[in-house]
Amino acid sequence: DTFAHYFPHDYRIKEHYAVDYIFMLASKLMMGESMSSHCIQSDYLETLGQCLKSDAGRKYLFKFLQQTLCDELVIYLESIHKFEQQTCNKGRFMIARNIVDASINAHSALTINISYEARMSVTFLMHEYEQQFRAKQDLKISASMFDDVNKEVYRLIYQNHWRTFKDRMKKMNQSTAAPLATDGN
């Protein structure tokens, strides 16, 4: 994050990956571990779902999406991650409200590209939750509130970005592994 702050245009996914790799190698050396398992774990590249559940996968995917000018997808996915982690209904309601305002509302500057049906379904549900909130009724925010939207966003990422992201990550893993293949460990 520090490098990204000071070098916003130069610190891209490749540089981010390289710095992570250097820290991983330094940690292994300090702990006296073998260098034979030198690749950064990339099992998160199996599926988009695994990638979004993995801290490293999510970080690299979000960086990649930002570089491909898909900030709206990153904002939505980050917010959905927070929504899914939240267990309190009031907290979930507040996060859902922010998601609808920032990503679902068709007039938002960062609206995501989803179908009219998915947009209206979430908007209608949010309207019902807003009424319950104002009436001080007990809120029961459905964990599946954004499932239809998530399916469309995942399909969009699979169709437009997943293969390129996966290929780039595999190439970076191979290129960082190559120098160590001859180190004798």
XYZ file of C-alpha atoms in Angstrom:
185
model
C 0.000 0.000 0.000
C 2.881 2.368 0.683
C 4.361 1.817 -2.766
C 0.942 2.255 -4.355
C 0.529 5.542 -2.495
C 3.893 6.978 -3.531
C 4.002 5.470 -7.026
C 0.338 5.298 -8.135
C 1.120 5.061 -11.856
C 4.175 2.819 -11.668
C 3.146 0.317 -8.990
C 1.028 -2.059 -11.032
C 0.130 -5.704 -10.515
C 3.503 -6.950 -11.768
C 5.421 -4.762 -9.307
C 2.994 -5.637 -6.487
C 3.511 -9.330 -7.164
C 7.300 -8.912 -7.248
C 7.352 -7.127 -3.881
C 5.155 -9.858 -2.360
C 7.523 -12.431 -3.813
C 10.589 -10.704 -2.346
C 9.002 -10.577 1.113
C 7.991 -14.225 0.860
C 11.558 -15.227 -0.080
C 13.091 -13.098 2.670
C 10.743 -14.671 5.221
C 11.695 -18.183 4.073
C 15.407 -17.373 4.279
C 15.090 -15.920 7.776
C 13.166 -18.988 8.948
C 15.712 -21.339 7.379
C 13.209 -22.889 4.984
C 14.112 -24.500 1.675
C 13.834 -22.426 -1.452
C 12.420 -25.374 -3.404
C 8.830 -24.275 -2.843
C 9.500 -20.757 -4.007
C 6.318 -19.960 -5.929
C 3.648 -17.807 -4.373
C 0.572 -19.958 -3.842
C -1.775 -19.486 -6.754
C -4.439 -22.087 -6.032
C -6.878 -19.176 -5.998
C -6.604 -19.151 -9.803
C -8.773 -22.278 -10.094
C -12.068 -20.354 -9.962
C -13.257 -16.805 -9.509
C -15.039 -17.874 -6.315
C -11.775 -19.204 -4.847
C -9.987 -16.062 -5.947
C -12.482 -13.807 -4.168
C -12.272 -15.909 -0.980
C -8.475 -15.723 -0.925
C -6.929 -12.569 0.532
C -4.045 -12.717 -1.960
C -6.306 -13.588 -4.889
C -8.714 -10.768 -4.100
C -5.840 -8.284 -3.752
C -4.293 -9.238 -7.115
C -7.638 -9.396 -8.927
C -8.692 -5.990 -7.619
C -5.356 -4.467 -8.641
C -5.736 -6.026 -12.097
C -9.323 -4.747 -12.472
C -8.244 -1.256 -11.445
C -5.543 -1.317 -14.105
C -8.130 -2.310 -16.715
C -10.259 0.675 -15.675
C -12.915 -1.358 -13.879
C -12.974 0.603 -10.630
C -16.730 0.147 -10.363
C -16.292 -3.637 -10.201
C -13.612 -3.323 -7.518
C -15.762 -1.020 -5.391
C -18.723 -3.372 -5.741
C -16.690 -6.512 -4.947
C -14.980 -4.892 -1.958
C -18.361 -3.802 -0.621
C -19.893 -7.236 -1.193
C -17.008 -8.800 0.703
C -17.757 -6.493 3.661
C -21.485 -7.289 3.356
C -20.807 -11.029 3.437
C -18.483 -10.705 6.449
C -21.006 -8.661 8.436
C -23.160 -10.686 10.822
C -25.161 -7.869 12.424
C -28.371 -7.019 10.524
C -28.051 -3.273 11.133
C -24.443 -3.312 9.900
C -25.462 -5.403 6.909
C -28.266 -2.915 6.185
C -25.850 0.035 6.230
C -23.418 -1.734 3.899
C -26.283 -2.785 1.584
C -27.494 0.810 1.445
C -24.007 1.960 0.428
C -23.763 -0.772 -2.226
C -27.096 0.236 -3.729
C -26.178 3.933 -3.707
C -22.692 3.460 -5.176
C -23.033 0.449 -7.475
C -26.658 -0.449 -8.189
C -28.261 2.967 -8.631
C -28.313 3.638 -12.373
C -27.453 7.303 -11.772
C -24.328 6.614 -9.744
C -20.981 7.529 -11.292
C -19.717 4.011 -10.468
C -22.750 1.934 -11.376
C -22.011 -1.613 -12.447
C -23.177 -3.095 -15.726
C -26.062 -5.400 -14.754
C -29.476 -6.215 -16.149
C -32.502 -4.049 -15.480
C -34.172 -6.967 -13.704
C -31.293 -7.521 -11.265
C -31.042 -3.773 -10.617
C -34.760 -3.431 -9.926
C -34.902 -6.545 -7.754
C -32.197 -5.240 -5.399
C -33.618 -1.716 -5.474
C -37.087 -3.004 -4.528
C -35.677 -5.130 -1.713
C -33.619 -2.195 -0.419
C -36.732 -0.010 -0.462
C -38.503 -2.579 1.743
C -35.552 -2.633 4.146
C -35.524 1.180 4.240
C -39.193 1.196 5.252
C -38.544 -1.372 8.002
C -35.586 0.691 9.220
C -37.598 3.929 9.342
C -40.459 2.174 11.135
C -37.885 0.842 13.622
C -38.941 -2.717 12.855
C -36.631 -5.652 13.436
C -34.356 -5.868 10.379
C -33.621 -9.256 8.851
C -31.320 -8.545 5.908
C -31.092 -11.516 3.582
C -27.542 -12.746 3.004
C -28.640 -13.612 -0.545
C -29.827 -10.075 -1.314
C -27.163 -9.550 -3.992
C -26.956 -13.108 -5.375
C -28.454 -12.250 -8.793
C -26.194 -9.221 -9.123
C -23.166 -11.284 -8.061
C -23.914 -13.863 -10.753
C -23.975 -11.154 -13.401
C -20.804 -9.495 -12.115
C -18.997 -12.854 -11.965
C -20.118 -13.656 -15.510
C -18.881 -10.244 -16.666
C -15.481 -10.851 -15.049
C -15.271 -14.386 -16.481
C -16.130 -13.185 -19.980
C -13.967 -10.067 -20.073
C -11.130 -10.378 -17.571
C -10.631 -13.791 -15.986
C -8.519 -15.465 -18.679
C -6.199 -12.472 -19.045
C -5.834 -12.147 -15.264
C -5.138 -15.866 -14.850
C -2.603 -15.936 -17.680
C -0.810 -12.858 -16.357
C -0.602 -14.286 -12.830
C 0.696 -17.635 -14.096
C 3.338 -15.893 -16.228
C 4.471 -13.795 -13.301
C 4.698 -16.875 -11.094
C 6.745 -18.690 -13.750
C 9.032 -15.727 -14.400
C 9.772 -15.234 -10.701
C 10.355 -18.980 -10.246
C 12.846 -19.299 -13.116
C 15.818 -17.542 -11.408
C 15.562 -19.838 -8.404
C 15.391 -23.046 -10.436
C 19.174 -23.083 -10.619
C 20.001 -22.061 -7.048
C 20.613 -25.662 -5.936
C 18.084 -25.739 -3.071
